mmCIF file of C-alpha atoms in Angstrom:
data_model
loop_
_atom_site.group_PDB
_atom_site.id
_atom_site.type_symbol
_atom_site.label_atom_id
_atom_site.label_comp_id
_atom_site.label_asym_id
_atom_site.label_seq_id
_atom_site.Cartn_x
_atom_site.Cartn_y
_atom_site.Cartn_z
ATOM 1 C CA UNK Y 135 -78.902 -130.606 -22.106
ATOM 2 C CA UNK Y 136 -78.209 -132.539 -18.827
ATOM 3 C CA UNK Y 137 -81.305 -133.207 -16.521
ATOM 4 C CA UNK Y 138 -81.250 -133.822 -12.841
ATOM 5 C CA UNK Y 139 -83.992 -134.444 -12.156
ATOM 6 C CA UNK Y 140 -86.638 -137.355 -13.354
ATOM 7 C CA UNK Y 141 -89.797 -138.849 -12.682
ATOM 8 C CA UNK Y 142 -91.160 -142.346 -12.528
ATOM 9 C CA UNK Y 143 -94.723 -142.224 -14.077
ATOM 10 C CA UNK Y 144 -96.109 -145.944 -13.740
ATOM 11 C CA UNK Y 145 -98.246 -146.238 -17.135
ATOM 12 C CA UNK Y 146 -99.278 -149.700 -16.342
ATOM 13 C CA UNK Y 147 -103.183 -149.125 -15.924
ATOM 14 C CA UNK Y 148 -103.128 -147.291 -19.731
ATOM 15 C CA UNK Y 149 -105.803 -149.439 -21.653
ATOM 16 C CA UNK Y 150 -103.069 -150.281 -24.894
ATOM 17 C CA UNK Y 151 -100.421 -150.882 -21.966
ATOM 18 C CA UNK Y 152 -102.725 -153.290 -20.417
ATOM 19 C CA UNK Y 153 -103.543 -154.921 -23.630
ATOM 20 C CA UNK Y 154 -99.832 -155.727 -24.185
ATOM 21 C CA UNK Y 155 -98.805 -157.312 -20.174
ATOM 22 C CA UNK Y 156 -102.285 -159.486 -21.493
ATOM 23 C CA UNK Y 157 -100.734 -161.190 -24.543
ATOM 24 C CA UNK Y 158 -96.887 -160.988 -23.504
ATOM 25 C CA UNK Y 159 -95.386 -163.410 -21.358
ATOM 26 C CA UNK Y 160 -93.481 -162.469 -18.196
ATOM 27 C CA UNK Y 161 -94.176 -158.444 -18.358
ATOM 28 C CA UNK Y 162 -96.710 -158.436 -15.199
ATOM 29 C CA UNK Y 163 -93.835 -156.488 -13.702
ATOM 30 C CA UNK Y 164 -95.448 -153.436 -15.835
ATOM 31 C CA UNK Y 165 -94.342 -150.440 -17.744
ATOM 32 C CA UNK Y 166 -93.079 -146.954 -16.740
ATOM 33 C CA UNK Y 167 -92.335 -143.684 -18.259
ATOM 34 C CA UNK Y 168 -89.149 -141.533 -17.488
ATOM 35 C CA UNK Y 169 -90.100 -138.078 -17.445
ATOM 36 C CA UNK Y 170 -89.450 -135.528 -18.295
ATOM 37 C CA UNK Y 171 -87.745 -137.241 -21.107
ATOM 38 C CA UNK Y 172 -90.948 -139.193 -21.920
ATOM 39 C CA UNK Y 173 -89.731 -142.857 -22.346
ATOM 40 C CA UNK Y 174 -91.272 -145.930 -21.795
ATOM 41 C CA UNK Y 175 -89.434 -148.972 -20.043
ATOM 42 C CA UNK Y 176 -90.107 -152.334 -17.999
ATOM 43 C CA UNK Y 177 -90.437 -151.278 -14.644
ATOM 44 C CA UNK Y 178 -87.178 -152.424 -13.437
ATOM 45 C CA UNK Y 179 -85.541 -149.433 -15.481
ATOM 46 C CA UNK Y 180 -85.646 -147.360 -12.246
ATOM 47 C CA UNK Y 181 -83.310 -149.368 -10.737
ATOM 48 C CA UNK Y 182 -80.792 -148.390 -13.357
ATOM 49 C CA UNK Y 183 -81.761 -144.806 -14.014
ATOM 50 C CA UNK Y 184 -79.035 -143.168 -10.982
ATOM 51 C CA UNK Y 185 -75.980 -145.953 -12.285
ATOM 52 C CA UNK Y 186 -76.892 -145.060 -16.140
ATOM 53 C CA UNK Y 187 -76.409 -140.940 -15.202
ATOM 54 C CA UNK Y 188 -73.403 -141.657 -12.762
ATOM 55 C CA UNK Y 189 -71.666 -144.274 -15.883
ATOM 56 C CA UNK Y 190 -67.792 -143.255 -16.554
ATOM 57 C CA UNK Y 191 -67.597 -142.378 -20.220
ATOM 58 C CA UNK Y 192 -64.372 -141.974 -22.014
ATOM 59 C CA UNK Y 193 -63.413 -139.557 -24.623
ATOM 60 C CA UNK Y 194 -62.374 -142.486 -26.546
ATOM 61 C CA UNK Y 195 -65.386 -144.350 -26.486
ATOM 62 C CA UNK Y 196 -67.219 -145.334 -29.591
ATOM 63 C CA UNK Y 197 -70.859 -145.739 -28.979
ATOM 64 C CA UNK Y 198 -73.185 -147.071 -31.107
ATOM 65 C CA UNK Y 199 -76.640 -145.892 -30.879
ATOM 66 C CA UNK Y 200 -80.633 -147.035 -32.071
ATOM 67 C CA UNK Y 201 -83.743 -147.710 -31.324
ATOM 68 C CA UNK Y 202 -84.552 -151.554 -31.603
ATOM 69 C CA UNK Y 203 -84.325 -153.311 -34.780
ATOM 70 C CA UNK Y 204 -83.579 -150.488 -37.146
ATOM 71 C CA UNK Y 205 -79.599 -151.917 -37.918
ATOM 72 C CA UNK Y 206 -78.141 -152.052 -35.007
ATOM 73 C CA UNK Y 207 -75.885 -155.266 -35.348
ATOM 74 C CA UNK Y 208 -75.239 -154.683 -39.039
ATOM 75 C CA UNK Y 209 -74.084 -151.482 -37.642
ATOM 76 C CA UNK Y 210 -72.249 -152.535 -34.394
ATOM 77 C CA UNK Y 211 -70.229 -155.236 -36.142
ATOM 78 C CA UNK Y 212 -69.048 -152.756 -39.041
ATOM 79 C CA UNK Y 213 -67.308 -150.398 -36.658
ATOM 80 C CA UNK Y 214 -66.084 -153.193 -34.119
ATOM 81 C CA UNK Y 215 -64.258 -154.414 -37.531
ATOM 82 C CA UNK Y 216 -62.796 -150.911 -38.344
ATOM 83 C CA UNK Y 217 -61.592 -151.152 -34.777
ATOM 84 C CA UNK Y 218 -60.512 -154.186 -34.592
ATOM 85 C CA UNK Y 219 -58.001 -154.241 -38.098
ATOM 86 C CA UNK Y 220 -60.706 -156.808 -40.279
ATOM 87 C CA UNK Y 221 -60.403 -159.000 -37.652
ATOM 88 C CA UNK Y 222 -62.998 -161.707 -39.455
ATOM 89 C CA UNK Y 223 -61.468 -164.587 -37.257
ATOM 90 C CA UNK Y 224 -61.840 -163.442 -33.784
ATOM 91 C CA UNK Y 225 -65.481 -161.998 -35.168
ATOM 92 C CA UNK Y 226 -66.782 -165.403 -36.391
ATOM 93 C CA UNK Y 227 -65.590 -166.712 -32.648
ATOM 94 C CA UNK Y 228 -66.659 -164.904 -30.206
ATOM 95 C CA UNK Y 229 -70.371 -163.469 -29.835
ATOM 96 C CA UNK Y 230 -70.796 -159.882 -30.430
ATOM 97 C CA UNK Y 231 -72.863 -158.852 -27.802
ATOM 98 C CA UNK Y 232 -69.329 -160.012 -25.848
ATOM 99 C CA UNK Y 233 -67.217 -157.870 -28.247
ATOM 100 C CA UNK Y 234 -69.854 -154.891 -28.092
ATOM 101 C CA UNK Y 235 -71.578 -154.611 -24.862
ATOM 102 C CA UNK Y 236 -75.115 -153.704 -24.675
ATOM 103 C CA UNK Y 237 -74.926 -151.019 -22.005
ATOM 104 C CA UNK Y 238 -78.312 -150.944 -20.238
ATOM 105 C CA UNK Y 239 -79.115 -154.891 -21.295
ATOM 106 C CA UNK Y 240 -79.959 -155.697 -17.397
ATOM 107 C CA UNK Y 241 -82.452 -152.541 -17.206
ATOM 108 C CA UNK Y 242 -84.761 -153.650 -19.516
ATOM 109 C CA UNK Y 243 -84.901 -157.662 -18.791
ATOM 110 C CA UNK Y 244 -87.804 -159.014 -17.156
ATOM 111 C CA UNK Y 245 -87.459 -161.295 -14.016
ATOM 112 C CA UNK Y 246 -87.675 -164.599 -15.367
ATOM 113 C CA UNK Y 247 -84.394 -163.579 -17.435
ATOM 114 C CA UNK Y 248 -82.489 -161.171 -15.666
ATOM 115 C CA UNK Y 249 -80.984 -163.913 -13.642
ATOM 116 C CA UNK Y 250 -79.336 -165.574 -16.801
ATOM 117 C CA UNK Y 251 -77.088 -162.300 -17.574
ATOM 118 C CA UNK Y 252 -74.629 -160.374 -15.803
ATOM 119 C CA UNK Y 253 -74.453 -156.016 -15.108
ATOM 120 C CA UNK Y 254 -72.953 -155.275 -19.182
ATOM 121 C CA UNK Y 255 -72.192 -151.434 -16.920
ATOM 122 C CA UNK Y 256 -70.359 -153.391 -14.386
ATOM 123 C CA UNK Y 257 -68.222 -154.742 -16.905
ATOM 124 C CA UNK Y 258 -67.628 -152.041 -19.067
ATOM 125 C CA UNK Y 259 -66.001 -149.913 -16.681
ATOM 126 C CA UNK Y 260 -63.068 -152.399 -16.365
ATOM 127 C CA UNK Y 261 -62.749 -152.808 -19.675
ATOM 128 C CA UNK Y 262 -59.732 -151.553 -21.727
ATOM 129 C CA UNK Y 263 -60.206 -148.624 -24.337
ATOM 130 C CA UNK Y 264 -61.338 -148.029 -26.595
ATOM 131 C CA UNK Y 265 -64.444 -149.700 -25.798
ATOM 132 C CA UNK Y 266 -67.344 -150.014 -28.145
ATOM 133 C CA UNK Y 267 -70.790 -149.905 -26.431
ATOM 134 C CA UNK Y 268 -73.640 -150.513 -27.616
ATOM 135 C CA UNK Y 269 -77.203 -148.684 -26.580
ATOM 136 C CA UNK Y 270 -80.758 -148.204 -27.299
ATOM 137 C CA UNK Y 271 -81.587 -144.913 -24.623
ATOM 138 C CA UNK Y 272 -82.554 -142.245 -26.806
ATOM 139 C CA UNK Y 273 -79.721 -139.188 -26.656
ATOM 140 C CA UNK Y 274 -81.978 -137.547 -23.759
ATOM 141 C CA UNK Y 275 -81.059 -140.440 -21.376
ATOM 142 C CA UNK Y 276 -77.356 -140.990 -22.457
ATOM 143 C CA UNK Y 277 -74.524 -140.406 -19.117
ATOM 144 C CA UNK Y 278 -74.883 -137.309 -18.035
ATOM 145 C CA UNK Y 279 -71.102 -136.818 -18.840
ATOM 146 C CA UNK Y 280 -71.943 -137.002 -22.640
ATOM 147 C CA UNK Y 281 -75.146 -134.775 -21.892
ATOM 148 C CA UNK Y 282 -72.836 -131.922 -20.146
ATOM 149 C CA UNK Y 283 -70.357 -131.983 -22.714
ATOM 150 C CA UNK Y 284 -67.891 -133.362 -20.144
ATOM 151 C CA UNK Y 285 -66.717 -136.314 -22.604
ATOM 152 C CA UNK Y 286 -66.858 -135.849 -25.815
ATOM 153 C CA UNK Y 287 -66.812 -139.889 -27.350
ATOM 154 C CA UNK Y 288 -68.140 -140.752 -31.113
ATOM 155 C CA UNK Y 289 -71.709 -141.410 -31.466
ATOM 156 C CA UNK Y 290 -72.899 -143.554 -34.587
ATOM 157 C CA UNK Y 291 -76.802 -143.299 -34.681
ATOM 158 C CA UNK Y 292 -78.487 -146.002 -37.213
ATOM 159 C CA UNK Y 293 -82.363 -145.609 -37.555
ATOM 160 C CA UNK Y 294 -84.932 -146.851 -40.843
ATOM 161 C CA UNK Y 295 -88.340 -145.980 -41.951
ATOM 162 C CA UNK Y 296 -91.033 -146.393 -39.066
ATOM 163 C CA UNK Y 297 -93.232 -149.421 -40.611
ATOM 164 C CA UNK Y 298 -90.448 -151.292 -41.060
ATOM 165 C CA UNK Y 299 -88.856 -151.039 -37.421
ATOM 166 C CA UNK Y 300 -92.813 -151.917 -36.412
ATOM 167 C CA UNK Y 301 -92.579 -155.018 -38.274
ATOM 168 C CA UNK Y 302 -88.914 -156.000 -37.543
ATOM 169 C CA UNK Y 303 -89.687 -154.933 -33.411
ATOM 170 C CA UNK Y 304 -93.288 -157.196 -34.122
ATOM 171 C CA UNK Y 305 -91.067 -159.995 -34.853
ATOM 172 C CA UNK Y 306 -88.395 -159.424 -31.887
ATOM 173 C CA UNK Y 307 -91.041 -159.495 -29.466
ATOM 174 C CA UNK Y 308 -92.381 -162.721 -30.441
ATOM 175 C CA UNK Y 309 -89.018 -164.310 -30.534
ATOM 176 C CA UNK Y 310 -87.763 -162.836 -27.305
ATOM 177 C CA UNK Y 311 -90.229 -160.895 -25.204
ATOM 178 C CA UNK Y 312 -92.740 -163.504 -25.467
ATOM 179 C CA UNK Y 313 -95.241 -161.157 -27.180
ATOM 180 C CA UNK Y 314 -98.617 -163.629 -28.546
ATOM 181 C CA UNK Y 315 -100.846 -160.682 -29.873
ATOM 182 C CA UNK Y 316 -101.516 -159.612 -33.223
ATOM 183 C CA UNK Y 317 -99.527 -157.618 -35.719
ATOM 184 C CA UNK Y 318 -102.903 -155.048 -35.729
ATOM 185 C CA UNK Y 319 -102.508 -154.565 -31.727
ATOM 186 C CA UNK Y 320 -98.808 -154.232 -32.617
ATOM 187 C CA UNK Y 321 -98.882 -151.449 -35.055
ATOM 188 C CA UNK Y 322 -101.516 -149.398 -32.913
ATOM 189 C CA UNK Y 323 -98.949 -149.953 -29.725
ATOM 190 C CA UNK Y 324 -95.992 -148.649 -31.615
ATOM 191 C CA UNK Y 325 -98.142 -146.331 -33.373
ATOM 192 C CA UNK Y 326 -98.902 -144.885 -29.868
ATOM 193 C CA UNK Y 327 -95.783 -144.589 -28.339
ATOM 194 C CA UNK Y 328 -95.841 -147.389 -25.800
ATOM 195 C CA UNK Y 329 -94.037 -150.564 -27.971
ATOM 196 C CA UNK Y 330 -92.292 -151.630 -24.850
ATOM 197 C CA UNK Y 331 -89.394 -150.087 -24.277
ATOM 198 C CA UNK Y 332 -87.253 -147.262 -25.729
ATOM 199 C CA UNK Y 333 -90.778 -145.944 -26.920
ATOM 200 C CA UNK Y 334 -91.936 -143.585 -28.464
ATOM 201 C CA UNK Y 335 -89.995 -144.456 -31.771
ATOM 202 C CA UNK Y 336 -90.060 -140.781 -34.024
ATOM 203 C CA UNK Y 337 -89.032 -139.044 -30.068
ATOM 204 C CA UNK Y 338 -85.943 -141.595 -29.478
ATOM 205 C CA UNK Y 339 -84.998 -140.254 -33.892
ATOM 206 C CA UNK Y 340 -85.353 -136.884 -32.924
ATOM 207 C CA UNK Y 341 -83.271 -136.670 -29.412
ATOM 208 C CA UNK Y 342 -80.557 -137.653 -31.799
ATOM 209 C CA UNK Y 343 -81.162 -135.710 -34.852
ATOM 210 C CA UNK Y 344 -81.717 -132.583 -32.969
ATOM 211 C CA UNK Y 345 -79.075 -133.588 -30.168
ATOM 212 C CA UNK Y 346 -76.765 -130.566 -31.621
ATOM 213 C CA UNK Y 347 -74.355 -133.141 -30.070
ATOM 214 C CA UNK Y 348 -70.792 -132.086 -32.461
ATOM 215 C CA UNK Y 349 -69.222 -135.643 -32.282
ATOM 216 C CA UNK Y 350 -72.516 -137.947 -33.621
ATOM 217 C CA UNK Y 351 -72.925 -139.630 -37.193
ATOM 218 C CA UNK Y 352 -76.331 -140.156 -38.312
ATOM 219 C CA UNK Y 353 -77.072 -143.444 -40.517
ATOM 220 C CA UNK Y 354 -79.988 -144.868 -42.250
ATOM 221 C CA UNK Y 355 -81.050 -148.114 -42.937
ATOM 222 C CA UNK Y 356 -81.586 -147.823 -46.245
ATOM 223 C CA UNK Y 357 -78.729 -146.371 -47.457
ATOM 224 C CA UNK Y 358 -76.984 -149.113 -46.343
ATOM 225 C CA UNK Y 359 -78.931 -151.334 -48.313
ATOM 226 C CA UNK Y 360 -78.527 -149.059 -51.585
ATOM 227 C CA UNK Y 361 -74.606 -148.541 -50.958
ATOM 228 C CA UNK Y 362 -72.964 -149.983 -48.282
ATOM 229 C CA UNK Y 363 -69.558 -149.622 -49.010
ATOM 230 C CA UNK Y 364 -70.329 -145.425 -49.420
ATOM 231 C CA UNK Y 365 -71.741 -146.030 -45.334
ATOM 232 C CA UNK Y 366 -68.620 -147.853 -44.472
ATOM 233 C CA UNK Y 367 -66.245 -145.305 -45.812
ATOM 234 C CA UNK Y 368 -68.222 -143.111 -44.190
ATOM 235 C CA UNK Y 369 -68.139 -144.333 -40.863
ATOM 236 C CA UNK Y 370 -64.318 -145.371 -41.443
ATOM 237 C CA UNK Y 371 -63.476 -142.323 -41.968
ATOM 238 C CA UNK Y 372 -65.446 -140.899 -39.015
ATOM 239 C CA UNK Y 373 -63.712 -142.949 -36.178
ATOM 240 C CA UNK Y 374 -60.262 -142.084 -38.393
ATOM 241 C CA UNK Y 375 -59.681 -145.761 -39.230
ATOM 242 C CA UNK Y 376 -58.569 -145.794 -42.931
ATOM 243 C CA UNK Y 377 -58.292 -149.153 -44.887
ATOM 244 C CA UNK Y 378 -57.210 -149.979 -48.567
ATOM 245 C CA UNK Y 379 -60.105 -150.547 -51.392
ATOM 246 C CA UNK Y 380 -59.558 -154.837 -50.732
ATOM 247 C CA UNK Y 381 -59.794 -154.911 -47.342
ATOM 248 C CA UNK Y 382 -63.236 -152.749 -47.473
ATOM 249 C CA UNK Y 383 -64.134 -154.967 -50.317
ATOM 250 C CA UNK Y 384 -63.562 -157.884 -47.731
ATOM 251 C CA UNK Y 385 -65.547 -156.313 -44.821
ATOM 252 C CA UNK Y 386 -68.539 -155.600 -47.464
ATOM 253 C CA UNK Y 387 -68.346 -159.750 -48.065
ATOM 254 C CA UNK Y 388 -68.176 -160.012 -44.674
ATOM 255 C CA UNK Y 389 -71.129 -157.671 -43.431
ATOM 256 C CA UNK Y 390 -73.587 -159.763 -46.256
ATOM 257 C CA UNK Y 391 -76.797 -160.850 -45.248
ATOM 258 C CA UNK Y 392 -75.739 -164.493 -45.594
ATOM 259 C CA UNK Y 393 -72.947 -164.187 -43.794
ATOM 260 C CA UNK Y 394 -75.194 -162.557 -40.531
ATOM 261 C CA UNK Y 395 -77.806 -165.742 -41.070
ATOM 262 C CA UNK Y 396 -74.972 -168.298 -40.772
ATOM 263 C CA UNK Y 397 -72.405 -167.097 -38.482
ATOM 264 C CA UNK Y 398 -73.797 -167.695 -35.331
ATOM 265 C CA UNK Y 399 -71.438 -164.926 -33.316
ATOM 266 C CA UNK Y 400 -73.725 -162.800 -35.434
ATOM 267 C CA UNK Y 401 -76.704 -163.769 -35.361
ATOM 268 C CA UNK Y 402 -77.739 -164.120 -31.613
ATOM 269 C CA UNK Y 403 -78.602 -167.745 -31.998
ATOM 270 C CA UNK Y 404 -77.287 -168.128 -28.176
ATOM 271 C CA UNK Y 405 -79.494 -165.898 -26.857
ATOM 272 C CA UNK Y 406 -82.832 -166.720 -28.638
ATOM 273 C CA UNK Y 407 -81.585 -170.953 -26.948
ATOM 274 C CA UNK Y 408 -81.477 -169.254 -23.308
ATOM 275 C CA UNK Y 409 -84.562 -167.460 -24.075
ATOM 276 C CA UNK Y 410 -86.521 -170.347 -25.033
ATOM 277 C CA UNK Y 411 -84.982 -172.450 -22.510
ATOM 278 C CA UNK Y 412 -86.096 -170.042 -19.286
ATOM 279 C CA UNK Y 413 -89.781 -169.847 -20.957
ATOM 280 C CA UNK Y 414 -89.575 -166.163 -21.571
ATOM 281 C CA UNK Y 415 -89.886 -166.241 -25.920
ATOM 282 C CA UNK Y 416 -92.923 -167.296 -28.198
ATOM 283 C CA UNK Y 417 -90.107 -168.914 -30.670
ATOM 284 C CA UNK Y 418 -91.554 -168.767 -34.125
ATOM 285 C CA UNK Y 419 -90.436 -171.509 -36.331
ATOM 286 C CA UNK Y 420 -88.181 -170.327 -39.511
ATOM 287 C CA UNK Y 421 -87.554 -166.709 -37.561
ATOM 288 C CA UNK Y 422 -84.336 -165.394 -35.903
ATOM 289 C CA UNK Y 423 -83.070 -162.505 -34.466
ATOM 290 C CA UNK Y 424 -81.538 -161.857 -38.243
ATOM 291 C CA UNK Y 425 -84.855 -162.182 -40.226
ATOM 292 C CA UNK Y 426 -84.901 -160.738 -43.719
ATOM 293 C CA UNK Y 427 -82.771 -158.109 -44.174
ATOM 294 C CA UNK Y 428 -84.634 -156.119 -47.038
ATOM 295 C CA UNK Y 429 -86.381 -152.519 -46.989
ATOM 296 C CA UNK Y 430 -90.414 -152.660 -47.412
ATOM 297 C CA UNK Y 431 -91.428 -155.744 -46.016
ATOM 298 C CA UNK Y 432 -93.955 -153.521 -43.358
ATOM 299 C CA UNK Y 433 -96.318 -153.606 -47.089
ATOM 300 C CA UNK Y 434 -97.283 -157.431 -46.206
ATOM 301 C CA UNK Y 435 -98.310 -156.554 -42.613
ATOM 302 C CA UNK Y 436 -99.882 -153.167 -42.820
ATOM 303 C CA UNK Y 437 -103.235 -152.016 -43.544
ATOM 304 C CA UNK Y 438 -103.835 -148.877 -46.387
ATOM 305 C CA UNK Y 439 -105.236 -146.728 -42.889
ATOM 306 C CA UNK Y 440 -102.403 -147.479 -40.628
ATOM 307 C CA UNK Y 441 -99.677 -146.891 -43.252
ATOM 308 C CA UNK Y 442 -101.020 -143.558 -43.895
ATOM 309 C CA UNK Y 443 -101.082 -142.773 -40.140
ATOM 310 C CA UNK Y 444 -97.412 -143.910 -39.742
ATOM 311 C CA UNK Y 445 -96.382 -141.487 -43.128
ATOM 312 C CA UNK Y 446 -98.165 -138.895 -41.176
ATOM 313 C CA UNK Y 447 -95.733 -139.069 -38.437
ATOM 314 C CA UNK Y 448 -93.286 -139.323 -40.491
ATOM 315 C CA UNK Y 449 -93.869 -136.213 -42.030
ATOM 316 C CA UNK Y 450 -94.455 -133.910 -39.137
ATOM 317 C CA UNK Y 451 -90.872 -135.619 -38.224
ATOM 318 C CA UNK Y 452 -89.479 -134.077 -41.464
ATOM 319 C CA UNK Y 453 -91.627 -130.910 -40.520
ATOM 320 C CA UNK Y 454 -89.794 -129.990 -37.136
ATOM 321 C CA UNK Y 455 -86.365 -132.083 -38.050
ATOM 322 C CA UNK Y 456 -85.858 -131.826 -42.088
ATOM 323 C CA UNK Y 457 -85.676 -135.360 -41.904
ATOM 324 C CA UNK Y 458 -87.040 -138.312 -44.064
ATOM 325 C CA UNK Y 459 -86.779 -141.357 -43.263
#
C-alpha cells in the first residue's frame, strides 16, 4: 500500500540509541525513525526519502532485496549470473557492487564516507535494462511505483534466522561502521529494534512476507546452505532464465564459499581498504566482509536468556506470518 505521507521522528536521545553513537565511530550525526513505516536510519536518510519514492522503476527490473547480512551477495551474484549467461570472467573482474548497484548506498553513509562514493540512484536511472539493483529498505519503503502496483519488476527477498543476522550485522559494524562495543550491547540493540539502520529486523521480514506483492520470491539462508542448487533452479526459473544441468553445476562451483573469500570482486575487499583508509571502520584482524559462511555460529556469542528472547520473536513472527525462520 503506497504512503504519502511520512514522518521524521529523531530517536537520537533513546538511552540504547545513545549507547551505540558512544561506542561507534563517526555516527554523532544520530539516528531517525521513518514513520509511519517505523524504520530506523542515520540521519541523513531524510535527504533521500522524496528521490527514493519519486525513483523510475522498470517492469524489467530485477531487484534483490534483505535486510543486512542475511545473504545478500551470495544472493545478488547468483541472479546477476543467470542474467548475465555464466559470465564467471567478467564476474571475477569487475566488483559487484558495480555490476549490482546498491540503490540507497549514499542514504545511509555517514559524513566522513559519503564523500568517497557517488549517488548509486543517479546512476541507475541511466543505466541499460535490465538492471539488477540491489536494496536493504524493507517492502514498506520500496518506490512508490512498485508500492502502487504501477511497475510490476521481480523481487528476490533473502533473509536467515535472527541470531545469526545479529552476529553476522555484530561483525559488519565493527569492520565498517566503526562499532567498538560489546557483542552483549549488540544483541540487546538488535534485540530492540534500533541496530542501526534498516531496523527493526522481524518488521523489515514481515513487510515482505506479508507484502501480498504477486511478483516477489522469498529465500532463506539456510536452505541455501542445505541445497543450493534446488535455490538456484528456483530462482532460475523465476526470472525465466533456463540453463543446462553443467552450467548450474558450474555456477554452484562458482557461488562456493571459497570462491567468495578469494575473489576479491566478491568479497568487498575494496571497500573495507577505503573504509579503513578514511578512519570510519574498527578493522578486526582475520575478519572480512565474507566471514564464515555457516548456519549457527550466533551459539558462540549468545547467552541461554537472550537466545530465548530472540526464539520468542521468532515465534510470534511465525504466529502472525506462518513463518519460521
Amino acid at each position: 500500500m503506497q504512503e504519502d505521507d511520512y514522518q521524521i521522528e529523531d530517536i537520537s536521545t533513546n538511552p540504547l540509541i545513545k549507547k551505540l553513537i558512544e561506542v561507534t565511530i563517526g555516527h554523532d550525526a544520530g539516528f531517525i525513525c521513518i514513520q509511519p513505516r517505523g524504520f530506523m536510519f542515520p540521519s541523513v536518510m531524510a535527504k533521500y526519502i522524496d528521490k527514493i519514492k519519486a525513483f523510475e522503476v522498470r517492469d524489467d527490473d530485477i531487484w534483490v532485496c534483505s535486510f543486512p547480512k542475511t545473504g545478500t551477495t551470495w544472493t545478488q551474484e547468483m541472479v546477476w549470473c543467470l542474467m548475465n549467461r555464466m559470465d564467471f570472467d567478467i564476474s571475477k573482474k569487475i566488483d559487484l557492487d558495480e555490476r549490482s548497484l546498491f540503490f540507497e548506498f549514499k542514504a545511509i553513509l555517514k559524513e566522513s564516507a559519503a564523500e568517497f562514493h557517488d549517488d548509486k540512484m543517479d546512476r541507475l536511472t541511466v543505466l541499460p535494462s535490465p538492471r539488477i539493483i540491489k536494496t536493504h529498505l524493507p517492502f514498506t519503503m520500496l518506490p512508490d511505483q512498485i508500492l502502487s502496483g504501477a511497475k510490476k519488476p521481480k523481487l528476490v527477498y533473502i533473509t536467515r534466522n535472527s541470531r545469526d543476522t545479529c552476529v553476522s550485522m555484530f561483525h559488519h559494524w565493527k569492520l565498517l561502521e566503526g562499532y567498538t562495543g560489546t557483542f552483549d550491547l549488540w544483541s540487546e540493540i538488535f534485540y530492540n529494534g534500533l541496530s542501526g539502520y534498516y531496523s527493526p529486523f522481524f518488521k523489515h521480514v514481515e513487510t515482505y512476507y506479508n507484502s501480498n506483492y504477486q511478483n516477489i520470491l522469498f529465500l532463506k539462508y539456510e536452505d541455501m546452505k542445505t541445497d543450493l542448487k534446488k535455490v538456484v533452479l528456483k530462482v532460475s526459473s523465476f526470472i525465466e532464465k533456463e540453463y543446462p544441468e553443467d552450467d548450474i553445476d558450474c555456477l554452484l562451483d562458482h557461488l562456493s564459499f571459497k570462491n567468495f573469500l578469494n575473489t576479491p570482486a566478491l568479497n568487498k575487499s575494496k571497500r573495507i581498504k577505503v573504509a579503513v583508509a578514511n578512519n570510519s571502520s574498527h578493522p578486526v584482524e582475520g575478519v572480512g566482509f565474507v566471514r564464515k559462511g555457516i548456519v549457527g555460529d550466533w551459539v558462540n556469542y549468545f547467552t541461554p536468556g537472550m537466545s530465548a528472547k530472540f526464539l520468542e520473536k521468532e515465534e510470534e513472527l511465525f504466529q502472525s506470518t506462518g513463518l519460521r525462520l
